[in-house]
JSON list of C-alpha atoms in Angstrom, two decimals:
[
{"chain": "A", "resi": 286, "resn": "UNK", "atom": "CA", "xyz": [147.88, 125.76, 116.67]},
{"chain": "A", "resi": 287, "resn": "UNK", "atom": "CA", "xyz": [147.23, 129.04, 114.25]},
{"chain": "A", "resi": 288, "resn": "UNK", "atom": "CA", "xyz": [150.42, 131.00, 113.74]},
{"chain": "A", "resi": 289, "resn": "UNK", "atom": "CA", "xyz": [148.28, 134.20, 114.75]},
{"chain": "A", "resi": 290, "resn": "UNK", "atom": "CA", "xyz": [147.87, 132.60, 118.68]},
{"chain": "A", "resi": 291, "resn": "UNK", "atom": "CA", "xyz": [151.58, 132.16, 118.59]},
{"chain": "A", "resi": 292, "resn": "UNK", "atom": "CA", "xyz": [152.63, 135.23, 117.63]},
{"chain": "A", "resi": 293, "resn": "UNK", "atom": "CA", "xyz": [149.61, 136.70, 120.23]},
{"chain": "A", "resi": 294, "resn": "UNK", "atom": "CA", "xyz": [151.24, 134.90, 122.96]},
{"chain": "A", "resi": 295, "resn": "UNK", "atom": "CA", "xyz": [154.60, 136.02, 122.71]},
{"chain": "A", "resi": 296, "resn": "UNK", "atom": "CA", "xyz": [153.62, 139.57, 122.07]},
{"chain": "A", "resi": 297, "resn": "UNK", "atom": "CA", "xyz": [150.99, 139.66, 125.18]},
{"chain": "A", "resi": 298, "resn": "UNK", "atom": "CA", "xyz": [152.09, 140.63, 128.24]},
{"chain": "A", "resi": 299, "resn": "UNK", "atom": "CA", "xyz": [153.42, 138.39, 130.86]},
{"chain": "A", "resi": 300, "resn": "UNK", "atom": "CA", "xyz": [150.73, 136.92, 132.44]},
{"chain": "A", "resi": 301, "resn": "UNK", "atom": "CA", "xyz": [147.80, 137.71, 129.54]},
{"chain": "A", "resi": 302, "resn": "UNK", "atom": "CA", "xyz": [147.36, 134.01, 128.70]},
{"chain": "A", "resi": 303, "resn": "UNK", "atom": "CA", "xyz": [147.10, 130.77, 130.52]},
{"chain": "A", "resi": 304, "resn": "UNK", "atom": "CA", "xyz": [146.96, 127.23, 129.40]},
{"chain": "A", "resi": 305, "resn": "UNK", "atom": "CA", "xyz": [143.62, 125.35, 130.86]},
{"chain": "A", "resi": 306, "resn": "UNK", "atom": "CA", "xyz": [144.68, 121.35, 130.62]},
{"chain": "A", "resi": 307, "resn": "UNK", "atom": "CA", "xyz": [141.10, 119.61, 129.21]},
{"chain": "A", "resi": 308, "resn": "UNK", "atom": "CA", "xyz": [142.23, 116.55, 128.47]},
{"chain": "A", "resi": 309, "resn": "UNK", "atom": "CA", "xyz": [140.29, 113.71, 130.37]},
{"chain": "A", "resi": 310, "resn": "UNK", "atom": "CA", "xyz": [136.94, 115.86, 130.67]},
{"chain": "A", "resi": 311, "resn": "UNK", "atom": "CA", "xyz": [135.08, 113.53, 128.03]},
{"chain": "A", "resi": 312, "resn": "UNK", "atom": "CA", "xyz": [136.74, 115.19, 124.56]},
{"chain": "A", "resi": 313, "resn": "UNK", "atom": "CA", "xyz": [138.25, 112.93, 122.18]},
{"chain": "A", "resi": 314, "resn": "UNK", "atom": "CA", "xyz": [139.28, 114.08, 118.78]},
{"chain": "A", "resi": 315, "resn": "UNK", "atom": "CA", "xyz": [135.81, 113.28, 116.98]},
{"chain": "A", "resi": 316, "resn": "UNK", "atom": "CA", "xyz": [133.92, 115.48, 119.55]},
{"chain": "A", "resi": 317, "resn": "UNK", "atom": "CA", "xyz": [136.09, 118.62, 120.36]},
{"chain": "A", "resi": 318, "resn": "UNK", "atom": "CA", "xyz": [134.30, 120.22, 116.75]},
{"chain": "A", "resi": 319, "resn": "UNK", "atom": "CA", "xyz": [131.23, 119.25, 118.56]},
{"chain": "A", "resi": 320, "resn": "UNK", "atom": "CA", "xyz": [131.82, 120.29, 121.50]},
{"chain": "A", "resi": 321, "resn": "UNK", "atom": "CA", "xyz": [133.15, 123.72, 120.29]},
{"chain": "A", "resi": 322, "resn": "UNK", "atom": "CA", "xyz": [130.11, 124.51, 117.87]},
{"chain": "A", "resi": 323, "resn": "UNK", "atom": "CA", "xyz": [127.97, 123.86, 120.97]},
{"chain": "A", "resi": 324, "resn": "UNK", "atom": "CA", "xyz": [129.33, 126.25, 123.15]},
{"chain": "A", "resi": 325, "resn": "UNK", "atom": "CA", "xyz": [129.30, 129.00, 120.59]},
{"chain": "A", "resi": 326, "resn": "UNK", "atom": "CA", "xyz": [125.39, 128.25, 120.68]},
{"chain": "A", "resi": 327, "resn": "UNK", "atom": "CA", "xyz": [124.70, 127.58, 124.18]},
{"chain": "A", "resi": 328, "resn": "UNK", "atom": "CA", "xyz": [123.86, 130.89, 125.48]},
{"chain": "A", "resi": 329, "resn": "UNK", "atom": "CA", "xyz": [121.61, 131.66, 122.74]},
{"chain": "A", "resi": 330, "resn": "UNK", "atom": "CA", "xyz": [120.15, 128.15, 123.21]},
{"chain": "A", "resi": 331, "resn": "UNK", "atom": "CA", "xyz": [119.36, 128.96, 126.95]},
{"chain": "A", "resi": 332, "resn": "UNK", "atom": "CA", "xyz": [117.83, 132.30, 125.71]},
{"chain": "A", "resi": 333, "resn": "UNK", "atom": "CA", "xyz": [115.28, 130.89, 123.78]},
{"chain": "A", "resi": 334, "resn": "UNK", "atom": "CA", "xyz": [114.58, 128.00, 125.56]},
{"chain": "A", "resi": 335, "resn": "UNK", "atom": "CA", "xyz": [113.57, 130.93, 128.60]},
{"chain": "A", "resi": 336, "resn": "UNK", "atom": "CA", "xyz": [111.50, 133.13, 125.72]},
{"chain": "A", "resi": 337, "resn": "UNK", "atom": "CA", "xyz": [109.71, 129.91, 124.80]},
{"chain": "A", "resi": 338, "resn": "UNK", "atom": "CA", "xyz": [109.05, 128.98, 128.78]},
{"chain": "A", "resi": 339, "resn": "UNK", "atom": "CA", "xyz": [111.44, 125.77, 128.99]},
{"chain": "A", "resi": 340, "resn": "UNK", "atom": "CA", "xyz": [113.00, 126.35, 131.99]},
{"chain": "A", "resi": 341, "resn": "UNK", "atom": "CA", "xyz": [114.09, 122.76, 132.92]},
{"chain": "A", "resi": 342, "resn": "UNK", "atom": "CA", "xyz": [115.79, 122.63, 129.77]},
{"chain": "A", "resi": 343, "resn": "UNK", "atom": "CA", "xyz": [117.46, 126.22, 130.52]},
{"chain": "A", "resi": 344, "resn": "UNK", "atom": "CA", "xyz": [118.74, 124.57, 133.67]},
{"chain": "A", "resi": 345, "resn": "UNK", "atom": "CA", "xyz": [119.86, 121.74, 132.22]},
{"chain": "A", "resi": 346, "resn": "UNK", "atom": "CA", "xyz": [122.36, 123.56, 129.78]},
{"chain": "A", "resi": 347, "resn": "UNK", "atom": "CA", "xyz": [123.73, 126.06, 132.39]},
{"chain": "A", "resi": 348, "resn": "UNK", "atom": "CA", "xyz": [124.18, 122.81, 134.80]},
{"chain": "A", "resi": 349, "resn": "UNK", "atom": "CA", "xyz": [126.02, 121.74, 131.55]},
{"chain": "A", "resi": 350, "resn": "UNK", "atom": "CA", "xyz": [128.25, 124.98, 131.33]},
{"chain": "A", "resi": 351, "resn": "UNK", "atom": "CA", "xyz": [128.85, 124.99, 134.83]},
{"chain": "A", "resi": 352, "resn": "UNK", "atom": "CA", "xyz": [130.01, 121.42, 135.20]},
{"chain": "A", "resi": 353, "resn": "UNK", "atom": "CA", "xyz": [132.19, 121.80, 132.17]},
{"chain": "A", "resi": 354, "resn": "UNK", "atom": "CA", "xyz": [133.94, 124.79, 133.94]},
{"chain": "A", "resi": 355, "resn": "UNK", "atom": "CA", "xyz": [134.22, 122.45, 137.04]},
{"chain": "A", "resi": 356, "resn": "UNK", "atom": "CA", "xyz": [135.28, 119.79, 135.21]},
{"chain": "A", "resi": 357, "resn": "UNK", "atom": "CA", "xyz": [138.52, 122.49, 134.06]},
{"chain": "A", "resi": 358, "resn": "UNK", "atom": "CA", "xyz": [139.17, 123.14, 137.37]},
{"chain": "A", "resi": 359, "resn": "UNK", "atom": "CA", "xyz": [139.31, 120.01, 138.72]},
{"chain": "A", "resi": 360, "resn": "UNK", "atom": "CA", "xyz": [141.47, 118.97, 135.95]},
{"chain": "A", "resi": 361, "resn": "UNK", "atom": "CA", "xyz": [143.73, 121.83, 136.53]},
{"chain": "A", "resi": 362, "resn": "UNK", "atom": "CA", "xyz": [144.10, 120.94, 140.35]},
{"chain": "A", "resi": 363, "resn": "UNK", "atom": "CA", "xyz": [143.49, 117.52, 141.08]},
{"chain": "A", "resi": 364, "resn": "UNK", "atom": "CA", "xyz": [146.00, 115.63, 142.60]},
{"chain": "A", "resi": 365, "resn": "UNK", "atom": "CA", "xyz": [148.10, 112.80, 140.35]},
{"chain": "A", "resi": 366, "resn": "UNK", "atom": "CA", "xyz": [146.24, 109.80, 140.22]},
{"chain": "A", "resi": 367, "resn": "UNK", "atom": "CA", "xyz": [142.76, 111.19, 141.83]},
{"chain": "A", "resi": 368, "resn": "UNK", "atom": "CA", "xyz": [139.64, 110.35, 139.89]},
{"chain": "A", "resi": 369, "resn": "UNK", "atom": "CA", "xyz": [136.29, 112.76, 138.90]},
{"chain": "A", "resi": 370, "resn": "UNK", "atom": "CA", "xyz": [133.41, 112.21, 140.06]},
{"chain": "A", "resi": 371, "resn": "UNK", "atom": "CA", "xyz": [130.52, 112.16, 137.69]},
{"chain": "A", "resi": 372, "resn": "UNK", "atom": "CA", "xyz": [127.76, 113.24, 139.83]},
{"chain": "A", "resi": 373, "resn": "UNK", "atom": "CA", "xyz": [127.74, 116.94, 139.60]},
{"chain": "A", "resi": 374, "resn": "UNK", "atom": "CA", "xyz": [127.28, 117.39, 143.43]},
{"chain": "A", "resi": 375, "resn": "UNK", "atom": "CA", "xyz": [129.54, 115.12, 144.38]},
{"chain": "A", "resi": 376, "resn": "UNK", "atom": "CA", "xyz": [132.24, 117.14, 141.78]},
{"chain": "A", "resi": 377, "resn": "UNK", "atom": "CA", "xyz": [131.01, 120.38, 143.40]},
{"chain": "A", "resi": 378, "resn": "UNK", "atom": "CA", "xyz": [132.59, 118.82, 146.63]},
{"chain": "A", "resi": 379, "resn": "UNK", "atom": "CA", "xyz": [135.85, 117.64, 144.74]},
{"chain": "A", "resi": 380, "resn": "UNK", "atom": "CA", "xyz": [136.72, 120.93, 143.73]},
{"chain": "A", "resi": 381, "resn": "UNK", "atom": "CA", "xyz": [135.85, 122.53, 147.25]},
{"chain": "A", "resi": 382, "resn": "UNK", "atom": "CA", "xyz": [138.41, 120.10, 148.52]},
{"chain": "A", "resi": 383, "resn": "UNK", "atom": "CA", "xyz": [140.57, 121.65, 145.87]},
{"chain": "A", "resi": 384, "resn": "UNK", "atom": "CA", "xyz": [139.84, 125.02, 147.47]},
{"chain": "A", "resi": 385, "resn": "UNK", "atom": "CA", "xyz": [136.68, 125.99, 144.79]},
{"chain": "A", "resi": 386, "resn": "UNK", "atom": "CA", "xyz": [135.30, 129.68, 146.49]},
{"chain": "A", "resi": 387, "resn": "UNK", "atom": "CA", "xyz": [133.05, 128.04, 149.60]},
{"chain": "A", "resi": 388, "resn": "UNK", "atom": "CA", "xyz": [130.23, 131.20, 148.62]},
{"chain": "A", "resi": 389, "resn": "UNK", "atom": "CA", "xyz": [130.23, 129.68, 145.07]},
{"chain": "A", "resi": 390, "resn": "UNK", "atom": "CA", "xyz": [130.33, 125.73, 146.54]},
{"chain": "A", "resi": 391, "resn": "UNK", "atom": "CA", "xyz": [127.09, 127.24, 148.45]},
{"chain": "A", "resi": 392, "resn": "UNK", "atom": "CA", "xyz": [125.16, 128.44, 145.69]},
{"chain": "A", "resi": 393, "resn": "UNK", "atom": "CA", "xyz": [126.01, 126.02, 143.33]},
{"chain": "A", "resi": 394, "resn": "UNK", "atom": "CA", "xyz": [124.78, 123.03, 145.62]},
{"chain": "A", "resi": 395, "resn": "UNK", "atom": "CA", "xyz": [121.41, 125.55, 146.05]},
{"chain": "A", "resi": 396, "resn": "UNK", "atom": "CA", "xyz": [120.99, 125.61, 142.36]},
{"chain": "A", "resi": 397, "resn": "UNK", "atom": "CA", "xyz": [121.76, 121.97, 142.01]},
{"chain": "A", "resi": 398, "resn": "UNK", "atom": "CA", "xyz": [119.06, 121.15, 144.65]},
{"chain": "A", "resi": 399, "resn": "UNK", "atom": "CA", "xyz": [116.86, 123.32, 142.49]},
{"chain": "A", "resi": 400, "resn": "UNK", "atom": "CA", "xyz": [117.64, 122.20, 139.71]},
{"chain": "A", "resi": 401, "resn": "UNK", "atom": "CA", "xyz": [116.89, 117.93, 141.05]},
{"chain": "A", "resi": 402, "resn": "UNK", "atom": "CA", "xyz": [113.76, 119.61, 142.10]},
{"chain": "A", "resi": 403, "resn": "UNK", "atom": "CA", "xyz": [113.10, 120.59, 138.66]},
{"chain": "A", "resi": 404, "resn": "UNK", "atom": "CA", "xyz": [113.76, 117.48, 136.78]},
{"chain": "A", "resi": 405, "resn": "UNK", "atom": "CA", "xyz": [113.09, 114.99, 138.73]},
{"chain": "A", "resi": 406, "resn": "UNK", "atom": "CA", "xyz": [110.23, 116.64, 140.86]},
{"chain": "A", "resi": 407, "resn": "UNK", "atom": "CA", "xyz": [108.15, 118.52, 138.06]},
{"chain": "A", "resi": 408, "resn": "UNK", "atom": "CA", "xyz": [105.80, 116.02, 137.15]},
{"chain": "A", "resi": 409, "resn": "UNK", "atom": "CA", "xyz": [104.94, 114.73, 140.74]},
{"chain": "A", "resi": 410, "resn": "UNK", "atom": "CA", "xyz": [104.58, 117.96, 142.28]},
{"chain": "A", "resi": 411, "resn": "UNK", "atom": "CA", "xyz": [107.57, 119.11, 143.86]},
{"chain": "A", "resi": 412, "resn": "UNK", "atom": "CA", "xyz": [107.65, 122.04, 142.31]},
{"chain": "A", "resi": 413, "resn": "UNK", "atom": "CA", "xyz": [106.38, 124.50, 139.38]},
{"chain": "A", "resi": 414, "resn": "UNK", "atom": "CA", "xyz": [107.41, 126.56, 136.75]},
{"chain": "A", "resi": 415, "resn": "UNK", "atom": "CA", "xyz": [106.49, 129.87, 138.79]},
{"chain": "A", "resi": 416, "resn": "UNK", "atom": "CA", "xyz": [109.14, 128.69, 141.41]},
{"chain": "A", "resi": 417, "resn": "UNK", "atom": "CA", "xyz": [111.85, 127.61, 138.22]},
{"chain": "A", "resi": 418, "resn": "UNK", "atom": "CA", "xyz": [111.80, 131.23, 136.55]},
{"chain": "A", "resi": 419, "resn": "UNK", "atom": "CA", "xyz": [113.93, 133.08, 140.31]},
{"chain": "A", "resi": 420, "resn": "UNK", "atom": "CA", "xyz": [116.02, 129.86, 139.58]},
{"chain": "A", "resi": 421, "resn": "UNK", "atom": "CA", "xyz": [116.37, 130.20, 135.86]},
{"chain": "A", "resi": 422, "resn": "UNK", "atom": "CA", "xyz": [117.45, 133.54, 136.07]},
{"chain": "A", "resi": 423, "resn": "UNK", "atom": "CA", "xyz": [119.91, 133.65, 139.52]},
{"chain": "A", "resi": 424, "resn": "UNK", "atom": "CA", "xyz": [121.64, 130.75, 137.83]},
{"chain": "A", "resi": 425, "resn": "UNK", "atom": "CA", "xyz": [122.89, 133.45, 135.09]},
{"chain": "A", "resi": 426, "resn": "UNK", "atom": "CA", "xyz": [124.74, 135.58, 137.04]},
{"chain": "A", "resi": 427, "resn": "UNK", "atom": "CA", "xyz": [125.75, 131.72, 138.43]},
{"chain": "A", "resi": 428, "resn": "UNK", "atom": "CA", "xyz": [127.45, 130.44, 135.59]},
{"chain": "A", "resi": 429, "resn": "UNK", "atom": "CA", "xyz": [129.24, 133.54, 134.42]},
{"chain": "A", "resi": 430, "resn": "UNK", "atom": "CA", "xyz": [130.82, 133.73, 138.08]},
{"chain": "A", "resi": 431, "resn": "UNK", "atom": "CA", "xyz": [131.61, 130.27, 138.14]},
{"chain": "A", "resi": 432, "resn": "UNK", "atom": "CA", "xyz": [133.34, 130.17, 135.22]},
{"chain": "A", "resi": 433, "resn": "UNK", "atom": "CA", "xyz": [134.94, 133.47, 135.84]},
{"chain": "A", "resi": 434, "resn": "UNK", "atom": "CA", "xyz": [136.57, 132.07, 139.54]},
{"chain": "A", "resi": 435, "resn": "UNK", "atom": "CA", "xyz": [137.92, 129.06, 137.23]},
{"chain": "A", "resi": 436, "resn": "UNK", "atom": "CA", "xyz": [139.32, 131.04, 134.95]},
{"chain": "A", "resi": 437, "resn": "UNK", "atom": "CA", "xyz": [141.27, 133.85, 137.45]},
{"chain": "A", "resi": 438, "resn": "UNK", "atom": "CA", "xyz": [142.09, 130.79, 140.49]},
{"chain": "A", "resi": 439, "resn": "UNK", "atom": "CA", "xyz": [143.54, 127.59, 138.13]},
{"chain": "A", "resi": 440, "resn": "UNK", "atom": "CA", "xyz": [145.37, 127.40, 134.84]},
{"chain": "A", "resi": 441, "resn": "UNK", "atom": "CA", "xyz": [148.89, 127.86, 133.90]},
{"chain": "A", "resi": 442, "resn": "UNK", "atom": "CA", "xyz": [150.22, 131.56, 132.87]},
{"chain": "A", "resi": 443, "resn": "UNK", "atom": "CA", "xyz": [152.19, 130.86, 129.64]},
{"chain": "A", "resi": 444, "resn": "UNK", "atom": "CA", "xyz": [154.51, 133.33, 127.73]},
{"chain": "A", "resi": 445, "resn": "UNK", "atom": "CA", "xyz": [155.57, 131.58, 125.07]},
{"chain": "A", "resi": 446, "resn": "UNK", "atom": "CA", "xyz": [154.51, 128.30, 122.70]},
{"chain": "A", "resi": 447, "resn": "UNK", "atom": "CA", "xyz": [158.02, 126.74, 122.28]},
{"chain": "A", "resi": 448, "resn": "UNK", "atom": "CA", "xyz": [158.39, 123.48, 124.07]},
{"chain": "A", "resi": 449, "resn": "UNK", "atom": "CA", "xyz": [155.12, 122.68, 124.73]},
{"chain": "A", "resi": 450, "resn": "UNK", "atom": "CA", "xyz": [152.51, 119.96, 123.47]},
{"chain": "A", "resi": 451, "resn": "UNK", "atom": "CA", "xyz": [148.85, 120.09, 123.87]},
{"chain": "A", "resi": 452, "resn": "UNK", "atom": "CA", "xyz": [146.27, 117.23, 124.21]},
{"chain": "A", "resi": 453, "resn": "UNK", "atom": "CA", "xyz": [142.62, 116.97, 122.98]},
{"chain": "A", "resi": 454, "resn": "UNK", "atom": "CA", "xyz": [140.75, 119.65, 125.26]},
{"chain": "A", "resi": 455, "resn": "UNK", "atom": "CA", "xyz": [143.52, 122.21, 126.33]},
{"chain": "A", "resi": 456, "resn": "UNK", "atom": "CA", "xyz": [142.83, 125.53, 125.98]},
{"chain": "A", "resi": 457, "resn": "UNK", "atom": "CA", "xyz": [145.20, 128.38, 125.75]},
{"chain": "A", "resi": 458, "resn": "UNK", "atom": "CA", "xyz": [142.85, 131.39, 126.74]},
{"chain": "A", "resi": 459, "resn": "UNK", "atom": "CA", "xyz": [143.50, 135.45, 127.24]},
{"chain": "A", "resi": 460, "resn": "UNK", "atom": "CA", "xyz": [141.89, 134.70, 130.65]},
{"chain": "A", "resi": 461, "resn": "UNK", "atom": "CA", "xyz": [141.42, 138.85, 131.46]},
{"chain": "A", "resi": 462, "resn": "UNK", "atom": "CA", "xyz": [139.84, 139.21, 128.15]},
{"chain": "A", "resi": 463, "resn": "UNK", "atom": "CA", "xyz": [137.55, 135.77, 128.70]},
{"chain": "A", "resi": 464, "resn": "UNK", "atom": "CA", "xyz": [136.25, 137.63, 132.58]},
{"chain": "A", "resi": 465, "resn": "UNK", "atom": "CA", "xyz": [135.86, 140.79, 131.16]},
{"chain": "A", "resi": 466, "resn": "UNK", "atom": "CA", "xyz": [133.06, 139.38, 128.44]},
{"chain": "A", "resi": 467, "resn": "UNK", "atom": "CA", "xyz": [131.47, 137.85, 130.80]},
{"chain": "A", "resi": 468, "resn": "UNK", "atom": "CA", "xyz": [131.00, 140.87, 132.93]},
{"chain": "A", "resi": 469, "resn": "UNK", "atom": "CA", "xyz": [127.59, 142.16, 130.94]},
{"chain": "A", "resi": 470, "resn": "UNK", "atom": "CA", "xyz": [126.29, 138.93, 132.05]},
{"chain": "A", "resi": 471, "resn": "UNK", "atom": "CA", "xyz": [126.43, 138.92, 136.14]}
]
C-alpha cells in the first residue's frame, strides 16, 4: 500500500473512496501484475481490434471487462457461503438476484445473446460482420455503464487505512473520480 494512497484517503472527503473486495475473482499473487497491465491496455486493444475489422474479438474483451466488473459486484454482495457462477449469463442473473439495475440485466443478456451469435454462429451463418459493427459499438456505452452502476451501488466507503488488511484483488478506488472518466465514453 503506497504511503501517497494513505495519506489520499485520510485527506479525501468522507465518502471519496471505497474499498472493492476482489479476492476470489480468479487473481492470485502471480497474476494481479498481469491482470493490471492488461487492463491498462484493454481499451486501446478493443480500438484497434474495431480499426482493423475484428469485431468478435472486440466483443470478446468488453464481455471480458464487463464480467470482471460483475464479478466485483457479486463479490461485494453475495451472500456468505454462495458460489459464482462461471457462465457469464448465468452470473448476469446472480447479480440481478443481488439487485444488479434490471435495464442493465436487459441489455447485458441482449449483448450476450449477440455476442453467442457472434462466436459461436459466425462461421455457420448465424450472423455477419455488418450485423456485429451496431453490436460492437452499443456495447461501449455498455461497459462504461456497467462498470459505472458497480462502482456507485456496491463497495465499502472507507475513511481511513488503519485497521484494515487487504487480500489479492481488493481495490481501494476514488469511485467519483473512476465514473467521471468514464463519462467521455457513454
Amino acid at each position: 500500500m503506497s504511503t501517497e494512497l494513505i495519506e489520499e484517503v485520510a485527506r479525501a472527503p468522507s465518502g471519496t473512496y471505497k474499498l472493492y473486495h476482489g479476492s476470489d475473482i480468479g487473481h492470485d499473487e502471480d497474476s494481479i501484475n498481469t491482470h493490471l497491465s492488461n487492463l491498462h491496455n484493454i481499451g486501446q486493444r478493443i480500438e484497434a481490434a474495431i480499426e482493423a475489422g475484428f469485431l468478435i474479438e472486440a466483443l470478446s474483451l468488453r464481455l471480458q471487462i464487463i464480467d470482471f466488473w460483475l464479478r466485483i459486484y457479486y463479490r461485494n454482495r453475495r451472500k456468505a457461503g454462495e458460489k459464482r457462477q462461471r457462465e457469464f449469463g448465468r452470473l448476469v442473473d446472480q447479480c440481478k438476484d443481488l439487485g444488479l439495475d434490471k435495464d442493465l440485466v436487459r441489455r447485458l443478456k441482449e449483448f450476450n445473446s449477440h455476442r453467442v451469435d457472434a462466436i459461436h454462429g459466425f462461421v455457420i451463418g448465424k450472423t455477419t460482420y455488418e450485423v456485429l459493427l451496431p453490436v460492437v459499438n452499443e456495447s461501449k456505452s455498455l461497459s462504461s455503464e456497467c462498470i459505472a452502476w458497480v462502482l456507485e451501488n456496491c463497495g465499502e466507503v472507507i475513511d481511513s487505512m488503519e485497521r484494515r488488511s487487504f487480500e489479492v484483488g481488493d481495490m481501494i478506488l476514488n469511485w467519483k473520480a473512476q465514473i467521471d472518466h468514464l463519462a467521455p465514453n457513454k
